[in-house]
PDB file of C-alpha atoms in Angstrom:
ATOM      1  CA  ASN R 286      11.884  27.412 167.085  1.00 81.00           C
ATOM      2  CA  LYS R 287      11.838  30.212 164.475  1.00 89.00           C
ATOM      3  CA  ILE R 288      10.105  33.687 164.100  1.00 92.00           C
ATOM      4  CA  ALA R 289       9.953  35.338 160.700  1.00 93.00           C
ATOM      5  CA  VAL R 290       9.065  39.052 160.210  1.00 94.00           C
ATOM      6  CA  ASP R 291       7.263  40.807 157.547  1.00 94.00           C
ATOM      7  CA  PHE R 292       7.877  44.336 158.265  1.00 92.00           C
ATOM      8  CA  ASP R 293       6.447  45.936 154.989  1.00 89.00           C
ATOM      9  CA  ASN R 294       3.188  43.822 154.990  1.00 91.00           C
ATOM     10  CA  ASN R 295       4.090  42.565 151.343  1.00 91.00           C
ATOM     11  CA  GLY R 296       4.031  38.838 151.915  1.00 90.00           C
ATOM     12  CA  THR R 297       7.929  38.693 152.199  1.00 91.00           C
ATOM     13  CA  TYR R 298       9.534  38.030 155.509  1.00 91.00           C
ATOM     14  CA  GLU R 299      12.514  40.040 155.550  1.00 87.00           C
ATOM     15  CA  SER R 300      13.982  38.703 158.841  1.00 89.00           C
ATOM     16  CA  GLU R 301      14.170  35.528 160.694  1.00 89.00           C
ATOM     17  CA  PHE R 302      15.129  34.886 164.357  1.00 87.00           C
ATOM     18  CA  THR R 303      15.989  31.687 166.215  1.00 87.00           C
ATOM     19  CA  SER R 304      16.791  33.285 169.550  1.00 84.00           C
ATOM     20  CA  THR R 305      15.989  36.412 171.526  1.00 82.00           C
ATOM     21  CA  THR R 306      17.590  39.385 169.733  1.00 82.00           C
ATOM     22  CA  ILE R 307      16.979  43.167 169.319  1.00 84.00           C
ATOM     23  CA  HIS R 308      16.206  44.256 165.712  1.00 83.00           C
ATOM     24  CA  THR R 309      16.123  47.778 164.386  1.00 85.00           C
ATOM     25  CA  HIS R 310      13.830  48.557 161.392  1.00 86.00           C
ATOM     26  CA  THR R 311      13.518  52.055 159.876  1.00 87.00           C
ATOM     27  CA  PHE R 312      10.149  52.651 158.062  1.00 89.00           C
ATOM     28  CA  PRO R 313      10.083  55.204 155.231  1.00 87.00           C
ATOM     29  CA  GLU R 314       8.536  58.503 155.988  1.00 85.00           C
ATOM     30  CA  PRO R 315       4.794  58.846 155.637  1.00 85.00           C
ATOM     31  CA  GLN R 316       3.948  59.387 151.965  1.00 78.00           C
ATOM     32  CA  TYR R 317       1.114  61.918 152.863  1.00 74.00           C
ATOM     33  CA  GLY R 318       0.577  63.828 156.003  1.00 76.00           C
ATOM     34  CA  VAL R 319       2.497  63.077 159.172  1.00 83.00           C
ATOM     35  CA  PHE R 320       1.617  59.546 160.191  1.00 83.00           C
ATOM     36  CA  GLU R 321       0.384  56.386 158.370  1.00 85.00           C
ATOM     37  CA  ALA R 322      -0.961  53.022 159.585  1.00 89.00           C
ATOM     38  CA  ARG R 323       1.381  50.043 159.234  1.00 92.00           C
ATOM     39  CA  THR R 324       1.122  46.311 159.905  1.00 95.00           C
ATOM     40  CA  ILE R 325       3.870  43.988 160.968  1.00 95.00           C
ATOM     41  CA  ASN R 326       3.254  40.216 160.120  1.00 95.00           C
ATOM     42  CA  PHE R 327       4.904  37.428 162.248  1.00 95.00           C
ATOM     43  CA  LYS R 328       5.178  33.738 161.286  1.00 94.00           C
ATOM     44  CA  LEU R 329       5.995  31.545 164.355  1.00 93.00           C
ATOM     45  CA  GLN R 330       7.316  28.042 163.978  1.00 91.00           C
ATOM     46  CA  PHE R 331       8.042  25.712 166.863  1.00 89.00           C
ATOM     47  CA  LEU R 332       8.256  22.018 167.696  1.00 87.00           C
ATOM     48  CA  ASN R 333       6.034  20.538 170.352  1.00 82.00           C
ATOM     49  CA  ALA R 334       7.227  17.791 172.821  1.00 82.00           C
ATOM     50  CA  SER R 335       6.520  15.067 169.962  1.00 84.00           C
ATOM     51  CA  SER R 336       8.702  17.043 167.540  1.00 85.00           C
ATOM     52  CA  GLN R 337       5.703  18.018 165.410  1.00 89.00           C
ATOM     53  CA  LEU R 338       6.312  21.317 163.604  1.00 90.00           C
ATOM     54  CA  PHE R 339       3.519  24.061 164.301  1.00 91.00           C
ATOM     55  CA  THR R 340       3.046  27.315 162.444  1.00 93.00           C
ATOM     56  CA  ARG R 341       1.237  30.236 163.924  1.00 93.00           C
ATOM     57  CA  TYR R 342       0.612  33.722 162.590  1.00 95.00           C
ATOM     58  CA  ALA R 343       0.291  37.150 164.216  1.00 95.00           C
ATOM     59  CA  SER R 344       0.098  40.719 163.374  1.00 95.00           C
ATOM     60  CA  LEU R 345       0.793  44.085 164.996  1.00 95.00           C
ATOM     61  CA  GLU R 346      -0.920  47.205 164.089  1.00 94.00           C
ATOM     62  CA  LEU R 347       1.110  50.510 164.569  1.00 91.00           C
ATOM     63  CA  GLU R 348       1.279  54.108 163.269  1.00 86.00           C
ATOM     64  CA  VAL R 349       4.645  55.519 161.877  1.00 88.00           C
ATOM     65  CA  TYR R 350       5.085  59.230 162.514  1.00 85.00           C
ATOM     66  CA  SER R 351       7.341  61.565 160.337  1.00 86.00           C
ATOM     67  CA  ASN R 352      10.322  63.156 161.906  1.00 86.00           C
ATOM     68  CA  PRO R 353       9.602  66.676 162.931  1.00 90.00           C
ATOM     69  CA  ARG R 354      11.754  69.706 162.716  1.00 93.00           C
ATOM     70  CA  VAL R 355      12.260  71.730 165.924  1.00 94.00           C
ATOM     71  CA  TYR R 356      12.921  75.437 166.215  1.00 95.00           C
ATOM     72  CA  ARG R 357      14.006  76.786 169.724  1.00 95.00           C
ATOM     73  CA  THR R 358      14.620  80.146 170.974  1.00 94.00           C
ATOM     74  CA  GLU R 359      17.195  81.069 173.671  1.00 94.00           C
ATOM     75  CA  ALA R 360      14.255  81.391 176.144  1.00 94.00           C
ATOM     76  CA  ASN R 361      13.063  77.847 175.231  1.00 94.00           C
ATOM     77  CA  ASP R 362       9.947  78.768 173.235  1.00 95.00           C
ATOM     78  CA  VAL R 363       9.647  76.037 170.777  1.00 95.00           C
ATOM     79  CA  MET R 364       7.941  75.755 167.314  1.00 96.00           C
ATOM     80  CA  VAL R 365       7.558  72.358 165.859  1.00 94.00           C
ATOM     81  CA  GLN R 366       7.253  71.716 162.176  1.00 94.00           C
ATOM     82  CA  LEU R 367       5.517  68.425 161.811  1.00 91.00           C
ATOM     83  CA  ARG R 368       7.722  67.072 158.866  1.00 91.00           C
ATOM     84  CA  ASN R 369      11.345  67.643 158.571  1.00 91.00           C
ATOM     85  CA  GLN R 370      11.140  68.903 154.930  1.00 92.00           C
ATOM     86  CA  ASP R 371      11.643  71.960 152.704  1.00 94.00           C
ATOM     87  CA  CYS R 372       8.454  73.918 152.921  1.00 95.00           C
ATOM     88  CA  SER R 373       9.332  77.043 150.891  1.00 95.00           C
ATOM     89  CA  ASP R 374       6.387  76.331 148.315  1.00 96.00           C
ATOM     90  CA  ARG R 375       3.869  75.131 150.896  1.00 96.00           C
ATOM     91  CA  ILE R 376       1.197  77.100 152.854  1.00 97.00           C
ATOM     92  CA  PRO R 377       2.113  77.330 156.438  1.00 98.00           C
ATOM     93  CA  ILE R 378      -0.505  76.840 159.146  1.00 97.00           C
ATOM     94  CA  LEU R 379       0.524  77.815 162.751  1.00 97.00           C
ATOM     95  CA  PHE R 380      -1.328  76.239 165.791  1.00 95.00           C
ATOM     96  CA  VAL R 381      -0.850  78.508 168.954  1.00 96.00           C
ATOM     97  CA  GLU R 382      -1.208  76.898 172.295  1.00 94.00           C
ATOM     98  CA  GLY R 383      -3.642  77.874 174.958  1.00 91.00           C
ATOM     99  CA  LEU R 384      -3.393  78.639 178.693  1.00 89.00           C
ATOM    100  CA  ASP R 385      -0.555  76.437 179.940  1.00 88.00           C
ATOM    101  CA  TYR R 386       0.506  77.920 183.425  1.00 83.00           C
ATOM    102  CA  ASN R 387       2.303  74.935 184.568  1.00 80.00           C
ATOM    103  CA  ASN R 388       3.818  73.902 181.067  1.00 81.00           C
ATOM    104  CA  THR R 389       2.393  70.560 180.956  1.00 80.00           C
ATOM    105  CA  ASN R 390       0.715  70.967 177.474  1.00 76.00           C
ATOM    106  CA  PHE R 391       3.045  70.007 174.604  1.00 76.00           C
ATOM    107  CA  PRO R 392       2.727  70.243 170.892  1.00 73.00           C
ATOM    108  CA  ASP R 393       1.436  66.663 170.500  1.00 75.00           C
ATOM    109  CA  LEU R 394      -1.652  67.821 172.414  1.00 75.00           C
ATOM    110  CA  TYR R 395      -2.697  70.281 169.739  1.00 74.00           C
ATOM    111  CA  TYR R 396      -1.665  68.004 166.769  1.00 73.00           C
ATOM    112  CA  SER R 397      -3.741  65.220 168.246  1.00 75.00           C
ATOM    113  CA  SER R 398      -6.737  67.498 168.469  1.00 77.00           C
ATOM    114  CA  ALA R 399      -6.863  67.976 164.671  1.00 82.00           C
ATOM    115  CA  ARG R 400      -4.740  65.059 163.488  1.00 82.00           C
ATOM    116  CA  GLN R 401      -7.366  63.602 161.048  1.00 84.00           C
ATOM    117  CA  PHE R 402      -7.822  67.216 159.526  1.00 88.00           C
ATOM    118  CA  VAL R 403      -3.952  67.708 159.467  1.00 89.00           C
ATOM    119  CA  ASN R 404      -3.378  64.383 157.995  1.00 88.00           C
ATOM    120  CA  GLU R 405      -6.219  63.904 155.467  1.00 87.00           C
ATOM    121  CA  TYR R 406      -6.589  67.502 154.234  1.00 92.00           C
ATOM    122  CA  LEU R 407      -3.913  70.008 155.194  1.00 93.00           C
ATOM    123  CA  TYR R 408      -0.801  67.924 154.150  1.00 92.00           C
ATOM    124  CA  PRO R 409      -2.310  66.500 151.005  1.00 91.00           C
ATOM    125  CA  GLY R 410      -3.811  70.037 150.329  1.00 93.00           C
ATOM    126  CA  GLY R 411      -0.220  71.518 150.143  1.00 95.00           C
ATOM    127  CA  HIS R 412      -0.019  72.902 153.711  1.00 96.00           C
ATOM    128  CA  GLU R 413       2.898  72.742 156.194  1.00 96.00           C
ATOM    129  CA  VAL R 414       1.727  72.564 159.804  1.00 95.00           C
ATOM    130  CA  PHE R 415       3.681  74.110 162.748  1.00 96.00           C
ATOM    131  CA  VAL R 416       2.929  74.077 166.382  1.00 94.00           C
ATOM    132  CA  LEU R 417       3.922  77.046 168.714  1.00 96.00           C
ATOM    133  CA  ASN R 418       4.742  76.143 172.413  1.00 94.00           C
ATOM    134  CA  PHE R 419       5.461  78.840 174.844  1.00 95.00           C
ATOM    135  CA  ALA R 420       8.154  78.355 177.232  1.00 94.00           C
ATOM    136  CA  ASP R 421       5.885  79.858 179.829  1.00 93.00           C
ATOM    137  CA  GLY R 422       2.256  79.293 178.896  1.00 93.00           C
ATOM    138  CA  GLY R 423       1.212  81.506 181.930  1.00 92.00           C
ATOM    139  CA  LYS R 424       2.958  84.633 181.527  1.00 94.00           C
ATOM    140  CA  SER R 425       1.682  88.032 180.242  1.00 96.00           C
ATOM    141  CA  LEU R 426      -0.355  87.822 176.929  1.00 96.00           C
ATOM    142  CA  ARG R 427       1.805  90.713 175.701  1.00 96.00           C
ATOM    143  CA  SER R 428       4.987  88.747 176.263  1.00 96.00           C
ATOM    144  CA  ASN R 429       3.916  85.713 174.439  1.00 97.00           C
ATOM    145  CA  ALA R 430       2.418  87.915 171.665  1.00 97.00           C
ATOM    146  CA  ASP R 431       6.064  88.935 171.181  1.00 97.00           C
ATOM    147  CA  VAL R 432       7.045  85.150 170.932  1.00 97.00           C
ATOM    148  CA  LEU R 433       4.231  84.816 168.275  1.00 98.00           C
ATOM    149  CA  ASP R 434       5.678  87.941 166.453  1.00 97.00           C
ATOM    150  CA  ALA R 435       8.996  86.052 166.201  1.00 97.00           C
ATOM    151  CA  ALA R 436       7.287  82.957 164.999  1.00 97.00           C
ATOM    152  CA  LEU R 437       5.542  84.639 162.248  1.00 98.00           C
ATOM    153  CA  ASP R 438       8.986  86.294 161.171  1.00 97.00           C
ATOM    154  CA  ALA R 439      10.422  82.790 161.001  1.00 97.00           C
ATOM    155  CA  LEU R 440       7.552  81.397 158.981  1.00 97.00           C
ATOM    156  CA  ARG R 441       7.812  84.231 156.413  1.00 97.00           C
ATOM    157  CA  ASP R 442      11.295  83.224 155.855  1.00 96.00           C
ATOM    158  CA  LEU R 443      10.623  79.426 155.741  1.00 97.00           C
ATOM    159  CA  CYS R 444       7.477  79.691 153.550  1.00 97.00           C
ATOM    160  CA  PRO R 445       7.881  83.027 151.486  1.00 96.00           C
ATOM    161  CA  SER R 446       5.523  81.902 148.677  1.00 95.00           C
ATOM    162  CA  ASN R 447       2.360  82.008 150.526  1.00 97.00           C
ATOM    163  CA  LYS R 448       0.330  83.716 153.365  1.00 97.00           C
ATOM    164  CA  ILE R 449       0.330  82.110 156.911  1.00 98.00           C
ATOM    165  CA  GLY R 450      -2.772  80.586 158.540  1.00 98.00           C
ATOM    166  CA  VAL R 451      -2.907  81.020 162.142  1.00 98.00           C
ATOM    167  CA  VAL R 452      -5.040  78.850 164.495  1.00 96.00           C
ATOM    168  CA  GLY R 453      -5.238  80.055 168.060  1.00 96.00           C
ATOM    169  CA  PHE R 454      -6.492  77.565 170.811  1.00 93.00           C
ATOM    170  CA  SER R 455      -8.224  79.323 173.704  1.00 92.00           C
ATOM    171  CA  MET R 456      -5.794  81.789 175.092  1.00 95.00           C
ATOM    172  CA  GLY R 457      -3.684  81.319 171.780  1.00 96.00           C
ATOM    173  CA  GLY R 458      -6.513  82.771 169.980  1.00 97.00           C
ATOM    174  CA  VAL R 459      -6.419  86.032 172.201  1.00 97.00           C
ATOM    175  CA  ILE R 460      -2.757  86.187 171.801  1.00 97.00           C
ATOM    176  CA  ALA R 461      -2.888  85.772 168.000  1.00 98.00           C
ATOM    177  CA  ARG R 462      -5.754  88.556 167.701  1.00 97.00           C
ATOM    178  CA  TYR R 463      -3.616  90.670 169.722  1.00 97.00           C
ATOM    179  CA  SER R 464      -0.262  90.200 167.832  1.00 97.00           C
ATOM    180  CA  LEU R 465      -2.106  90.736 164.513  1.00 98.00           C
ATOM    181  CA  ALA R 466      -3.952  93.798 165.573  1.00 97.00           C
ATOM    182  CA  ARG R 467      -0.811  95.382 166.992  1.00 97.00           C
ATOM    183  CA  ALA R 468       0.938  94.728 163.676  1.00 97.00           C
ATOM    184  CA  GLU R 469      -1.640  96.320 161.671  1.00 97.00           C
ATOM    185  CA  GLN R 470      -1.957  99.357 163.956  1.00 96.00           C
ATOM    186  CA  LEU R 471       1.839  99.845 163.442  1.00 96.00           C
ATOM    187  CA  GLY R 472       1.564  99.450 159.714  1.00 96.00           C
ATOM    188  CA  GLN R 473       3.580  96.149 159.757  1.00 94.00           C
ATOM    189  CA  ASP R 474       3.081  93.197 157.463  1.00 94.00           C
ATOM    190  CA  HIS R 475       2.492  90.277 159.591  1.00 96.00           C
ATOM    191  CA  GLY R 476       2.086  87.995 156.645  1.00 96.00           C
ATOM    192  CA  VAL R 477      -1.225  86.186 157.855  1.00 98.00           C
ATOM    193  CA  GLY R 478      -3.865  85.597 155.330  1.00 97.00           C
ATOM    194  CA  LEU R 479      -6.221  83.500 157.650  1.00 97.00           C
ATOM    195  CA  PHE R 480      -6.791  83.631 161.327  1.00 98.00           C
ATOM    196  CA  VAL R 481      -9.069  81.133 163.242  1.00 97.00           C
ATOM    197  CA  SER R 482      -9.760  81.669 166.853  1.00 96.00           C
ATOM    198  CA  TYR R 483     -10.823  78.303 168.441  1.00 93.00           C
ATOM    199  CA  ASP R 484     -12.598  78.382 171.861  1.00 92.00           C
ATOM    200  CA  SER R 485     -11.023  81.719 172.687  1.00 94.00           C
ATOM    201  CA  PRO R 486     -12.445  84.149 175.394  1.00 93.00           C
ATOM    202  CA  GLN R 487     -12.221  87.217 173.114  1.00 95.00           C
ATOM    203  CA  ARG R 488     -14.470  89.195 175.298  1.00 93.00           C
ATOM    204  CA  GLY R 489     -13.033  87.829 178.462  1.00 91.00           C
ATOM    205  CA  ALA R 490     -13.053  84.845 180.565  1.00 88.00           C
ATOM    206  CA  HIS R 491     -15.583  84.072 183.420  1.00 85.00           C
ATOM    207  CA  ILE R 492     -15.342  81.665 186.512  1.00 81.00           C
ATOM    208  CA  ASN R 493     -18.745  80.545 187.674  1.00 80.00           C
ATOM    209  CA  THR R 494     -19.912  81.731 191.050  1.00 78.00           C
ATOM    210  CA  GLU R 495     -20.197  78.058 192.388  1.00 79.00           C
ATOM    211  CA  LEU R 496     -16.558  77.523 191.831  1.00 74.00           C
ATOM    212  CA  LEU R 497     -15.513  80.883 193.404  1.00 72.00           C
ATOM    213  CA  ASP R 498     -17.548  80.084 196.437  1.00 74.00           C
ATOM    214  CA  GLN R 499     -15.668  76.618 196.592  1.00 74.00           C
ATOM    215  CA  ILE R 500     -12.508  78.455 196.505  1.00 70.00           C
ATOM    216  CA  HIS R 501     -13.362  81.025 199.072  1.00 68.00           C
ATOM    217  CA  PHE R 502     -14.652  78.391 201.663  1.00 69.00           C
ATOM    218  CA  ALA R 503     -11.591  76.080 200.918  1.00 67.00           C
ATOM    219  CA  ASP R 504      -9.347  79.012 201.633  1.00 59.00           C
ATOM    220  CA  VAL R 505     -11.246  80.026 204.991  1.00 50.00           C
ATOM    221  CA  SER R 506     -11.122  76.410 206.071  1.00 52.00           C
ATOM    222  CA  GLY R 507      -7.434  76.204 205.586  1.00 54.00           C
ATOM    223  CA  GLY R 508      -6.750  74.159 202.518  1.00 61.00           C
ATOM    224  CA  TYR R 509      -7.553  73.694 198.770  1.00 60.00           C
ATOM    225  CA  GLY R 510      -6.491  70.165 198.051  1.00 61.00           C
ATOM    226  CA  ASP R 511      -4.288  69.170 195.194  1.00 60.00           C
ATOM    227  CA  GLU R 512      -6.779  69.649 192.426  1.00 62.00           C
ATOM    228  CA  LEU R 513      -8.338  72.753 193.589  1.00 67.00           C
ATOM    229  CA  GLY R 514      -4.951  74.176 194.578  1.00 67.00           C
ATOM    230  CA  GLY R 515      -3.543  73.723 191.067  1.00 67.00           C
ATOM    231  CA  PHE R 516      -6.457  75.663 189.767  1.00 70.00           C
ATOM    232  CA  VAL R 517      -5.973  78.471 191.995  1.00 72.00           C
ATOM    233  CA  VAL R 518      -2.291  78.666 191.039  1.00 70.00           C
ATOM    234  CA  GLY R 519      -3.445  78.651 187.451  1.00 74.00           C
ATOM    235  CA  VAL R 520      -6.057  81.501 187.742  1.00 78.00           C
ATOM    236  CA  GLY R 521      -3.135  83.607 189.815  1.00 81.00           C
ATOM    237  CA  SER R 522      -0.900  83.452 186.698  1.00 88.00           C
ATOM    238  CA  PRO R 523      -0.487  86.779 184.775  1.00 93.00           C
ATOM    239  CA  ALA R 524      -2.140  85.380 181.794  1.00 93.00           C
ATOM    240  CA  ALA R 525      -5.208  84.207 183.498  1.00 90.00           C
ATOM    241  CA  LYS R 526      -5.532  87.478 185.391  1.00 89.00           C
ATOM    242  CA  GLU R 527      -5.637  89.283 182.039  1.00 93.00           C
ATOM    243  CA  LEU R 528      -8.076  86.956 180.479  1.00 92.00           C
ATOM    244  CA  LEU R 529     -10.481  86.931 183.524  1.00 87.00           C
ATOM    245  CA  ILE R 530     -13.263  89.679 183.759  1.00 83.00           C
TER     246      ILE R 530
END
């Protein structure tokens, strides 16, 4: 029995195996953007009980992602550059995360929300994409605005040739607006040329009355349950209290 593998989908079987083995193959970095589709082809040859040779073919579809570059502060705030490359002449785009009081949202969530746009338009158009993930996504907006300030400082050094684009998701849009307005009020150059606020409660967030009643009666009856209890913890975070009106 024999298995031949064509890793590069070019008709050439680079490796052959006659027994169980572990093989490591390194794909090249995606030529454009941060991922690209790949196909691995297999040719399987085996003998049946009558010693007849059979050949079967199979393929595996997968996606190959670029290696990111990670910047981490002493407080464990993280900024992820989606490609590990020199970006001094590229246009930086920074995604700022939204409310994350239990710190379960990671940079891949925000990348996946816009991955087609990132891969097909931003990177081919000369942009470099970064994602800012707060160590504590539920602490005071002002505190995380300081984290954003530091990230913008770093981006001005990494990409000195172009203005920064900032995209704030939900709470991230409120934090970004506060950070930029504060810098302008103090006469500081934040280096941002474009600001996009996506689904952000710039005039304050509301909780509908039906949900408030549900929280109240659950509290009176002596228990929230896991799902509602997690929500109650979330709205009790400093960031949520500052967003709610």
